[in-house]
PDB file of C-alpha atoms and ligand atoms in Angstrom:
ATOM      1  CA  MET A  21     257.684 -45.933  -2.967  1.00 34.00           C
ATOM      2  CA  HIS A  22     258.756 -43.417  -0.434  1.00 36.00           C
ATOM      3  CA  LEU A  23     260.244 -40.157  -2.801  1.00 37.00           C
ATOM      4  CA  GLY A  24     260.014 -37.690  -0.429  1.00 35.00           C
ATOM      5  CA  HIS A  25     262.704 -36.235   2.308  1.00 38.00           C
ATOM      6  CA  PRO A  26     262.552 -34.368   4.721  1.00 39.00           C
ATOM      7  CA  HIS A  27     265.690 -32.726   3.968  1.00 38.00           C
ATOM      8  CA  ASP A  28     265.353 -32.253   0.198  1.00 41.00           C
ATOM      9  CA  HIS A  29     264.008 -28.291   0.629  1.00 40.00           C
ATOM     10  CA  ALA A  30     267.130 -27.199  -0.685  1.00 40.00           C
ATOM     11  CA  ALA A  31     266.583 -29.242  -3.917  1.00 40.00           C
ATOM     12  CA  PRO A  32     266.266 -26.900  -7.124  1.00 40.00           C
ATOM     13  CA  ALA A  33     262.153 -26.594  -7.798  1.00 42.00           C
ATOM     14  CA  VAL A  34     262.983 -28.075 -10.995  1.00 44.00           C
ATOM     15  CA  SER A  35     262.297 -31.448 -11.390  1.00 49.00           C
ATOM     16  CA  ALA A  36     262.897 -33.944 -14.198  1.00 49.00           C
ATOM     17  CA  ASP A  37     259.411 -33.334 -15.646  1.00 72.00           C
ATOM     18  CA  ALA A  38     259.035 -30.351 -15.447  1.00 83.00           C
ATOM     19  CA  THR A  39     258.468 -29.256 -19.230  1.00 79.00           C
ATOM     20  CA  ARG A  40     255.922 -30.896 -21.586  1.00 75.00           C
ATOM     21  CA  PRO A  41     256.157 -33.022 -24.326  1.00 74.00           C
ATOM     22  CA  ASP A  42     256.100 -30.245 -26.907  1.00 76.00           C
ATOM     23  CA  GLY A  43     258.769 -28.262 -24.661  1.00 75.00           C
ATOM     24  CA  SER A  44     256.535 -26.189 -23.048  1.00 76.00           C
ATOM     25  CA  ARG A  45     256.655 -25.246 -18.989  1.00 82.00           C
ATOM     26  CA  ARG A  46     254.116 -27.900 -16.936  1.00 92.00           C
ATOM     27  CA  ALA A  47     252.040 -25.385 -14.277  1.00 96.00           C
ATOM     28  CA  LEU A  48     253.603 -25.396 -11.241  1.00 97.00           C
ATOM     29  CA  ARG A  49     252.248 -27.751  -8.295  1.00 97.00           C
ATOM     30  CA  ILE A  50     252.515 -26.404  -4.789  1.00 98.00           C
ATOM     31  CA  GLY A  51     251.216 -28.742  -1.576  1.00 98.00           C
ATOM     32  CA  LEU A  52     249.469 -27.192   1.159  1.00 97.00           C
ATOM     33  CA  GLY A  53     249.159 -29.216   4.018  1.00 96.00           C
ATOM     34  CA  GLY A  54     249.007 -29.086   8.289  1.00 95.00           C
ATOM     35  CA  PRO A  55     246.764 -29.917  10.538  1.00 94.00           C
ATOM     36  CA  VAL A  56     243.299 -30.692  10.936  1.00 92.00           C
ATOM     37  CA  GLY A  57     241.678 -27.312  10.812  1.00 95.00           C
ATOM     38  CA  SER A  58     244.117 -24.678  10.415  1.00 96.00           C
ATOM     39  CA  GLY A  59     242.716 -23.043   7.363  1.00 97.00           C
ATOM     40  CA  LYS A  60     244.735 -25.036   4.040  1.00 97.00           C
ATOM     41  CA  THR A  61     240.919 -25.210   1.602  1.00 97.00           C
ATOM     42  CA  ALA A  62     239.914 -21.747   3.102  1.00 98.00           C
ATOM     43  CA  THR A  63     243.779 -20.683   1.888  1.00 98.00           C
ATOM     44  CA  VAL A  64     243.178 -22.190  -0.882  1.00 98.00           C
ATOM     45  CA  ALA A  65     239.940 -21.068  -1.963  1.00 98.00           C
ATOM     46  CA  ALA A  66     241.537 -17.366  -1.031  1.00 98.00           C
ATOM     47  CA  LEU A  67     244.609 -17.633  -3.224  1.00 98.00           C
ATOM     48  CA  CYS A  68     242.044 -18.857  -5.837  1.00 98.00           C
ATOM     49  CA  ARG A  69     240.063 -15.421  -5.773  1.00 97.00           C
ATOM     50  CA  ALA A  70     243.197 -13.735  -5.752  1.00 98.00           C
ATOM     51  CA  LEU A  71     244.975 -15.036  -8.223  1.00 98.00           C
ATOM     52  CA  ARG A  72     242.274 -16.107 -11.280  1.00 98.00           C
ATOM     53  CA  ASP A  73     242.071 -13.402 -12.829  1.00 97.00           C
ATOM     54  CA  ARG A  74     246.214 -13.165 -14.364  1.00 96.00           C
ATOM     55  CA  LEU A  75     246.823 -16.532 -14.408  1.00 97.00           C
ATOM     56  CA  SER A  76     245.133 -20.194 -15.452  1.00 97.00           C
ATOM     57  CA  LEU A  77     244.811 -22.756 -12.164  1.00 98.00           C
ATOM     58  CA  ALA A  78     243.123 -26.018 -10.813  1.00 98.00           C
ATOM     59  CA  VAL A  79     242.822 -27.590  -8.051  1.00 98.00           C
ATOM     60  CA  VAL A  80     243.149 -30.769  -6.326  1.00 97.00           C
ATOM     61  CA  THR A  81     241.967 -31.598  -3.054  1.00 96.00           C
ATOM     62  CA  ASN A  82     242.513 -34.377  -0.816  1.00 92.00           C
ATOM     63  CA  ASP A  83     240.245 -35.995   1.951  1.00 87.00           C
ATOM     64  CA  ILE A  84     239.561 -39.369   3.616  1.00 83.00           C
ATOM     65  CA  TYR A  85     236.381 -40.336   2.995  1.00 81.00           C
ATOM     66  CA  THR A  86     234.551 -37.459   1.339  1.00 82.00           C
ATOM     67  CA  ARG A  87     234.691 -34.864  -1.247  1.00 89.00           C
ATOM     68  CA  GLU A  88     234.015 -32.410   1.409  1.00 91.00           C
ATOM     69  CA  ASP A  89     237.134 -29.769   0.591  1.00 93.00           C
ATOM     70  CA  ALA A  90     236.418 -30.080  -3.072  1.00 95.00           C
ATOM     71  CA  GLU A  91     232.245 -29.096  -2.934  1.00 95.00           C
ATOM     72  CA  PHE A  92     232.976 -26.551  -0.303  1.00 95.00           C
ATOM     73  CA  LEU A  93     235.893 -25.208  -3.000  1.00 95.00           C
ATOM     74  CA  LEU A  94     232.574 -25.586  -5.977  1.00 95.00           C
ATOM     75  CA  ARG A  95     229.401 -24.079  -3.828  1.00 96.00           C
ATOM     76  CA  HIS A  96     231.800 -20.498  -3.001  1.00 94.00           C
ATOM     77  CA  ALA A  97     232.295 -21.052  -6.901  1.00 93.00           C
ATOM     78  CA  VAL A  98     236.393 -19.992  -6.165  1.00 96.00           C
ATOM     79  CA  LEU A  99     236.835 -22.087  -9.621  1.00 97.00           C
ATOM     80  CA  PRO A 100     235.148 -23.423 -12.689  1.00 97.00           C
ATOM     81  CA  PRO A 101     234.168 -27.055 -11.678  1.00 97.00           C
ATOM     82  CA  GLU A 102     235.908 -28.800 -14.142  1.00 97.00           C
ATOM     83  CA  ARG A 103     239.603 -27.356 -12.246  1.00 98.00           C
ATOM     84  CA  ILE A 104     238.587 -28.877  -9.343  1.00 97.00           C
ATOM     85  CA  ALA A 105     239.233 -32.528  -8.571  1.00 96.00           C
ATOM     86  CA  ALA A 106     239.348 -34.760  -5.624  1.00 94.00           C
ATOM     87  CA  VAL A 107     240.995 -37.574  -4.173  1.00 93.00           C
ATOM     88  CA  GLU A 108     239.562 -39.739  -1.495  1.00 87.00           C
ATOM     89  CA  THR A 109     242.749 -41.051  -0.377  1.00 81.00           C
ATOM     90  CA  GLY A 110     240.789 -43.820   1.909  1.00 78.00           C
ATOM     91  CA  ALA A 111     243.834 -43.749   4.320  1.00 68.00           C
ATOM     92  CA  CYS A 112     246.339 -41.314   6.433  1.00 78.00           C
ATOM     93  CA  PRO A 113     246.236 -38.316   4.173  1.00 80.00           C
ATOM     94  CA  HIS A 114     249.518 -38.578   4.078  1.00 83.00           C
ATOM     95  CA  THR A 115     250.181 -41.369   1.936  1.00 86.00           C
ATOM     96  CA  ALA A 116     248.115 -40.350  -0.945  1.00 89.00           C
ATOM     97  CA  ILE A 117     250.427 -37.213  -0.402  1.00 90.00           C
ATOM     98  CA  ARG A 118     253.904 -38.903  -0.275  1.00 89.00           C
ATOM     99  CA  ASP A 119     253.755 -42.789  -0.032  1.00 87.00           C
ATOM    100  CA  ASP A 120     251.711 -43.666  -3.306  1.00 88.00           C
ATOM    101  CA  ILE A 121     251.494 -40.095  -4.830  1.00 92.00           C
ATOM    102  CA  SER A 122     249.998 -42.308  -8.037  1.00 92.00           C
ATOM    103  CA  ALA A 123     246.394 -40.381  -7.665  1.00 93.00           C
ATOM    104  CA  ASN A 124     247.396 -37.227  -6.801  1.00 95.00           C
ATOM    105  CA  LEU A 125     249.376 -37.580  -9.762  1.00 94.00           C
ATOM    106  CA  GLU A 126     247.073 -38.598 -11.843  1.00 95.00           C
ATOM    107  CA  ALA A 127     244.623 -36.117 -11.051  1.00 96.00           C
ATOM    108  CA  VAL A 128     247.092 -33.634 -11.946  1.00 96.00           C
ATOM    109  CA  GLU A 129     247.782 -34.953 -14.781  1.00 94.00           C
ATOM    110  CA  ASP A 130     244.565 -35.175 -15.788  1.00 96.00           C
ATOM    111  CA  LEU A 131     243.149 -31.200 -14.646  1.00 97.00           C
ATOM    112  CA  GLU A 132     246.612 -30.136 -17.325  1.00 94.00           C
ATOM    113  CA  GLU A 133     244.846 -32.089 -19.797  1.00 93.00           C
ATOM    114  CA  ALA A 134     241.649 -31.081 -19.678  1.00 96.00           C
ATOM    115  CA  VAL A 135     241.559 -27.766 -19.344  1.00 96.00           C
ATOM    116  CA  GLY A 136     245.410 -26.781 -19.796  1.00 87.00           C
ATOM    117  CA  PRO A 137     247.471 -25.438 -20.473  1.00 93.00           C
ATOM    118  CA  LEU A 138     247.465 -24.494 -16.790  1.00 96.00           C
ATOM    119  CA  ASP A 139     250.288 -21.881 -14.820  1.00 97.00           C
ATOM    120  CA  LEU A 140     250.098 -22.922 -11.610  1.00 98.00           C
ATOM    121  CA  ILE A 141     248.074 -26.312  -9.207  1.00 98.00           C
ATOM    122  CA  LEU A 142     247.315 -25.972  -6.011  1.00 98.00           C
ATOM    123  CA  VAL A 143     247.203 -29.875  -4.396  1.00 98.00           C
ATOM    124  CA  GLU A 144     245.240 -30.314  -0.786  1.00 97.00           C
ATOM    125  CA  SER A 145     246.392 -32.482   1.664  1.00 94.00           C
ATOM    126  CA  GLY A 146     243.821 -34.259   4.123  1.00 88.00           C
ATOM    127  CA  GLY A 147     244.652 -32.822   7.606  1.00 85.00           C
ATOM    128  CA  ASP A 148     247.155 -34.727   8.892  1.00 83.00           C
ATOM    129  CA  ASN A 149     249.860 -34.260  11.725  1.00 80.00           C
ATOM    130  CA  LEU A 150     252.979 -31.962  12.242  1.00 82.00           C
ATOM    131  CA  THR A 151     254.848 -35.031  10.255  1.00 80.00           C
ATOM    132  CA  ALA A 152     253.092 -34.795   6.982  1.00 83.00           C
ATOM    133  CA  THR A 153     254.941 -33.853   3.619  1.00 91.00           C
ATOM    134  CA  PHE A 154     254.592 -33.456   0.318  1.00 94.00           C
ATOM    135  CA  SER A 155     256.639 -35.975  -1.987  1.00 94.00           C
ATOM    136  CA  ARG A 156     258.803 -33.682  -4.646  1.00 93.00           C
ATOM    137  CA  GLY A 157     257.868 -36.527  -7.209  1.00 94.00           C
ATOM    138  CA  LEU A 158     253.914 -34.538  -6.830  1.00 95.00           C
ATOM    139  CA  VAL A 159     254.810 -30.927  -6.078  1.00 97.00           C
ATOM    140  CA  ASP A 160     257.707 -28.768  -6.705  1.00 96.00           C
ATOM    141  CA  ALA A 161     257.084 -26.743  -3.809  1.00 97.00           C
ATOM    142  CA  GLN A 162     254.801 -26.597  -0.154  1.00 97.00           C
ATOM    143  CA  VAL A 163     253.454 -24.759   2.034  1.00 98.00           C
ATOM    144  CA  PHE A 164     252.430 -25.887   5.952  1.00 97.00           C
ATOM    145  CA  VAL A 165     249.778 -24.038   7.194  1.00 97.00           C
ATOM    146  CA  ILE A 166     249.133 -23.977  11.396  1.00 97.00           C
ATOM    147  CA  ASP A 167     247.441 -21.861  13.111  1.00 97.00           C
ATOM    148  CA  VAL A 168     247.306 -20.346  16.208  1.00 97.00           C
ATOM    149  CA  ALA A 169     244.364 -21.658  17.980  1.00 95.00           C
ATOM    150  CA  GLY A 170     246.130 -24.820  17.746  1.00 92.00           C
ATOM    151  CA  GLY A 171     248.662 -23.701  20.412  1.00 88.00           C
ATOM    152  CA  ASP A 172     251.223 -21.463  20.315  1.00 92.00           C
ATOM    153  CA  ASP A 173     254.041 -23.868  20.863  1.00 93.00           C
ATOM    154  CA  ILE A 174     253.589 -25.355  18.042  1.00 93.00           C
ATOM    155  CA  PRO A 175     256.925 -23.276  15.483  1.00 93.00           C
ATOM    156  CA  ARG A 176     258.772 -24.720  18.713  1.00 92.00           C
ATOM    157  CA  LYS A 177     257.995 -28.353  18.422  1.00 91.00           C
ATOM    158  CA  GLY A 178     259.303 -28.698  15.372  1.00 89.00           C
ATOM    159  CA  GLY A 179     258.562 -31.970  13.106  1.00 92.00           C
ATOM    160  CA  PRO A 180     259.350 -31.803   8.999  1.00 93.00           C
ATOM    161  CA  GLY A 181     255.940 -29.557   8.013  1.00 93.00           C
ATOM    162  CA  VAL A 182     257.252 -26.757  10.468  1.00 95.00           C
ATOM    163  CA  THR A 183     261.033 -27.177   9.762  1.00 95.00           C
ATOM    164  CA  THR A 184     261.435 -27.680   5.943  1.00 95.00           C
ATOM    165  CA  ALA A 185     258.121 -26.332   4.260  1.00 97.00           C
ATOM    166  CA  ASP A 186     259.327 -23.977   1.780  1.00 98.00           C
ATOM    167  CA  LEU A 187     256.669 -21.443   3.519  1.00 98.00           C
ATOM    168  CA  LEU A 188     255.256 -21.616   7.005  1.00 98.00           C
ATOM    169  CA  VAL A 189     251.254 -20.377   7.535  1.00 98.00           C
ATOM    170  CA  VAL A 190     250.486 -19.000  10.677  1.00 98.00           C
ATOM    171  CA  ASN A 191     247.356 -19.195  10.056  1.00 98.00           C
ATOM    172  CA  LYS A 192     243.893 -17.259  12.144  1.00 98.00           C
ATOM    173  CA  THR A 193     245.893 -14.140  13.997  1.00 98.00           C
ATOM    174  CA  ASP A 194     242.871 -12.730  14.449  1.00 98.00           C
ATOM    175  CA  LEU A 195     242.269 -15.296  17.057  1.00 98.00           C
ATOM    176  CA  ALA A 196     245.397 -14.539  18.862  1.00 97.00           C
ATOM    177  CA  PRO A 197     243.727 -12.544  22.068  1.00 96.00           C
ATOM    178  CA  TYR A 198     241.056 -14.731  22.627  1.00 96.00           C
ATOM    179  CA  VAL A 199     243.258 -17.435  22.769  1.00 96.00           C
ATOM    180  CA  GLY A 200     246.604 -16.887  24.331  1.00 96.00           C
ATOM    181  CA  SER A 201     248.311 -17.431  22.145  1.00 96.00           C
ATOM    182  CA  ASP A 202     252.075 -14.980  21.358  1.00 97.00           C
ATOM    183  CA  LEU A 203     252.475 -14.383  17.924  1.00 97.00           C
ATOM    184  CA  ASP A 204     255.478 -12.909  19.024  1.00 97.00           C
ATOM    185  CA  ARG A 205     257.026 -15.955  20.412  1.00 96.00           C
ATOM    186  CA  MET A 206     255.718 -17.515  17.125  1.00 97.00           C
ATOM    187  CA  ALA A 207     257.393 -15.775  14.965  1.00 97.00           C
ATOM    188  CA  ARG A 208     260.664 -16.246  16.695  1.00 96.00           C
ATOM    189  CA  ASP A 209     260.302 -20.126  17.493  1.00 96.00           C
ATOM    190  CA  ALA A 210     259.861 -20.616  13.771  1.00 96.00           C
ATOM    191  CA  ARG A 211     262.645 -18.338  13.003  1.00 95.00           C
ATOM    192  CA  GLU A 212     264.828 -20.860  15.083  1.00 95.00           C
ATOM    193  CA  GLN A 213     262.915 -24.095  13.477  1.00 95.00           C
ATOM    194  CA  ARG A 214     262.987 -22.803   9.999  1.00 97.00           C
ATOM    195  CA  GLY A 215     266.789 -20.555   9.192  1.00 95.00           C
ATOM    196  CA  ASP A 216     266.027 -18.272   6.174  1.00 95.00           C
ATOM    197  CA  LEU A 217     262.814 -20.068   5.352  1.00 97.00           C
ATOM    198  CA  PRO A 218     259.674 -18.063   5.359  1.00 98.00           C
ATOM    199  CA  VAL A 219     257.314 -17.630   7.702  1.00 98.00           C
ATOM    200  CA  VAL A 220     253.985 -15.079   6.998  1.00 98.00           C
ATOM    201  CA  PHE A 221     251.238 -14.406   9.264  1.00 98.00           C
ATOM    202  CA  THR A 222     247.270 -14.447   8.063  1.00 98.00           C
ATOM    203  CA  SER A 223     244.235 -13.377   9.459  1.00 98.00           C
ATOM    204  CA  LEU A 224     241.759 -14.761   6.195  1.00 98.00           C
ATOM    205  CA  THR A 225     238.961 -13.081   7.939  1.00 97.00           C
ATOM    206  CA  GLY A 226     240.132 -10.113   7.346  1.00 90.00           C
ATOM    207  CA  GLU A 227     239.956  -8.268   3.413  1.00 91.00           C
ATOM    208  CA  ASP A 228     242.896  -9.668   1.086  1.00 94.00           C
ATOM    209  CA  GLY A 229     244.211 -11.751   4.289  1.00 98.00           C
ATOM    210  CA  VAL A 230     246.015 -14.084   2.186  1.00 98.00           C
ATOM    211  CA  ALA A 231     248.101 -11.776   0.533  1.00 98.00           C
ATOM    212  CA  PRO A 232     251.247 -12.391   1.695  1.00 98.00           C
ATOM    213  CA  VAL A 233     251.000 -16.208   0.557  1.00 98.00           C
ATOM    214  CA  ALA A 234     249.628 -14.791  -2.443  1.00 98.00           C
ATOM    215  CA  ASP A 235     253.028 -12.983  -3.317  1.00 98.00           C
ATOM    216  CA  TRP A 236     255.579 -15.329  -2.455  1.00 98.00           C
ATOM    217  CA  VAL A 237     253.036 -18.159  -4.314  1.00 98.00           C
ATOM    218  CA  ARG A 238     253.834 -15.109  -7.176  1.00 98.00           C
ATOM    219  CA  GLU A 239     257.451 -15.023  -6.323  1.00 97.00           C
ATOM    220  CA  ARG A 240     257.477 -19.001  -6.788  1.00 97.00           C
ATOM    221  CA  LEU A 241     255.645 -18.888 -10.086  1.00 96.00           C
ATOM    222  CA  ALA A 242     257.861 -16.158 -11.700  1.00 95.00           C
ATOM    223  CA  ALA A 243     261.247 -18.278 -10.470  1.00 94.00           C
ATOM    224  CA  TRP A 244     259.510 -20.803 -12.270  1.00 93.00           C
ATOM    225  CA  THR A 245     258.841 -19.442 -15.783  1.00 88.00           C
ATOM    226  CA  SER A 246     262.045 -17.743 -15.318  1.00 86.00           C
ATOM    227  CA  ALA A 247     264.173 -21.149 -15.054  1.00 83.00           C
ATOM    228  CA  GLY A 248     262.091 -22.971 -18.257  1.00 72.00           C
ATOM    229  CA  ALA A 249     263.205 -19.379 -20.557  1.00 67.00           C
ATOM    230  CA  ALA A 250     267.038 -19.582 -19.101  1.00 58.00           C
TER     231      ALA A 250
HETATM  232  N1  LIG B  85     239.165 -16.818  12.644  1.00 63.08           N
HETATM  233  C1  LIG B  85     239.025 -17.190  11.318  1.00 63.08           C
HETATM  234  N2  LIG B  85     238.653 -18.415  10.677  1.00 63.08           N
HETATM  235  C2  LIG B  85     239.344 -19.149   9.864  1.00 63.08           C
HETATM  236  C3  LIG B  85     240.512 -18.474   9.368  1.00 63.08           C
HETATM  237  N3  LIG B  85     240.915 -19.169   8.098  1.00 63.08           N
HETATM  238  C4  LIG B  85     240.232 -20.658   8.489  1.00 63.08           C
HETATM  239  N4  LIG B  85     238.997 -20.109   9.478  1.00 63.08           N
HETATM  240  C5  LIG B  85     237.826 -21.293   9.796  1.00 63.08           C
HETATM  241  O1  LIG B  85     238.677 -22.372  10.421  1.00 63.08           O
HETATM  242  C6  LIG B  85     237.386 -23.597  10.026  1.00 63.08           C
HETATM  243  C7  LIG B  85     239.096 -24.695   9.123  1.00 63.08           C
HETATM  244  O2  LIG B  85     239.296 -24.079   8.198  1.00 63.08           O
HETATM  245  P1  LIG B  85     239.659 -25.091   6.479  1.00 63.08           P
HETATM  246  O3  LIG B  85     239.921 -23.570   6.109  1.00 63.08           O
HETATM  247  O4  LIG B  85     238.109 -25.834   6.775  1.00 63.08           O
HETATM  248  O5  LIG B  85     240.675 -26.015   7.475  1.00 63.08           O
HETATM  249  P2  LIG B  85     241.333 -27.053   6.464  1.00 63.08           P
HETATM  250  O6  LIG B  85     243.057 -26.738   6.727  1.00 63.08           O
HETATM  251  O7  LIG B  85     241.062 -27.186   5.116  1.00 63.08           O
HETATM  252  O8  LIG B  85     240.690 -28.500   7.274  1.00 63.08           O
HETATM  253  P3  LIG B  85     240.965 -29.887   7.236  1.00 63.08           P
HETATM  254  O9  LIG B  85     240.754 -30.095   5.096  1.00 63.08           O
HETATM  255  O10 LIG B  85     239.821 -30.506   6.926  1.00 63.08           O
HETATM  256  O11 LIG B  85     242.244 -30.183   7.367  1.00 63.08           O
HETATM  257  C8  LIG B  85     236.190 -23.009   8.983  1.00 63.08           C
HETATM  258  O12 LIG B  85     235.851 -22.749  10.222  1.00 63.08           O
HETATM  259  C9  LIG B  85     237.121 -21.637   8.586  1.00 63.08           C
HETATM  260  O13 LIG B  85     236.183 -20.630   8.269  1.00 63.08           O
HETATM  261  C10 LIG B  85     241.096 -17.351  10.108  1.00 63.08           C
HETATM  262  O14 LIG B  85     242.033 -16.423   9.385  1.00 63.08           O
HETATM  263  N5  LIG B  85     240.262 -16.834  10.966  1.00 63.08           N
HETATM  264 MG1  LIG B  86     240.567 -28.675   4.281  1.00 63.08          MG
END
């Protein structure tokens, strides 16, 4: 079933199943998608390091044939192993995050049950093309990660990831001088495609390079929690 819709980014963050059976607010679920190698796992790892002391976190990774991304996170010990789950999609990655989300939903719910209550669950999609977006039945908000080395014309090319994601991350700004990417142009094009939706530029090689993304996550979480309290 196709639950996602490219135009529903303006939908309220509160979905019907936002509370647990006991009435408390379930974890906020944030999806990270984007082209192969743009830095999704590196962003997830850095977010875990930035947020894990204050928040109860878990991660679901999606890979086509392997558990590579989950193993990277385990190797780098960004979270205890019981807080990291891997889904092997066995097909186009977007199918598992958009069309048949059952394996991902099960992973998310199993994590809540095993290590919850959780504040936040990050769901990383397998690397895909510019059209891949998450179903709103799986995540409450989505981040699209592109990188400057993939070409500075990517924001201009648009696609639902670039135009409708709740946050666009342009990663690897440290590489811009080497690949001849024009960051001002990328920012201008992104603004044109996205209107008021936020865009941040990151370099994860620098200390606390993930800070703009972590700040956005904290804001979303505050809104999520206060909506529950209302
Ligand atoms: N120079 C530089 N390299 C980066 C940055 N972020 C990530 N990388 C590197 O880029 C490569 C790919 O990063 P990943 O985080 O694995 O990318 P991904 O989007 O998860 O890749 P897939 O899951 O395979 O689609 C790795 O070698 C990272 O170390 C950055 O800000 N600057
Ligand atoms: Mg990855």
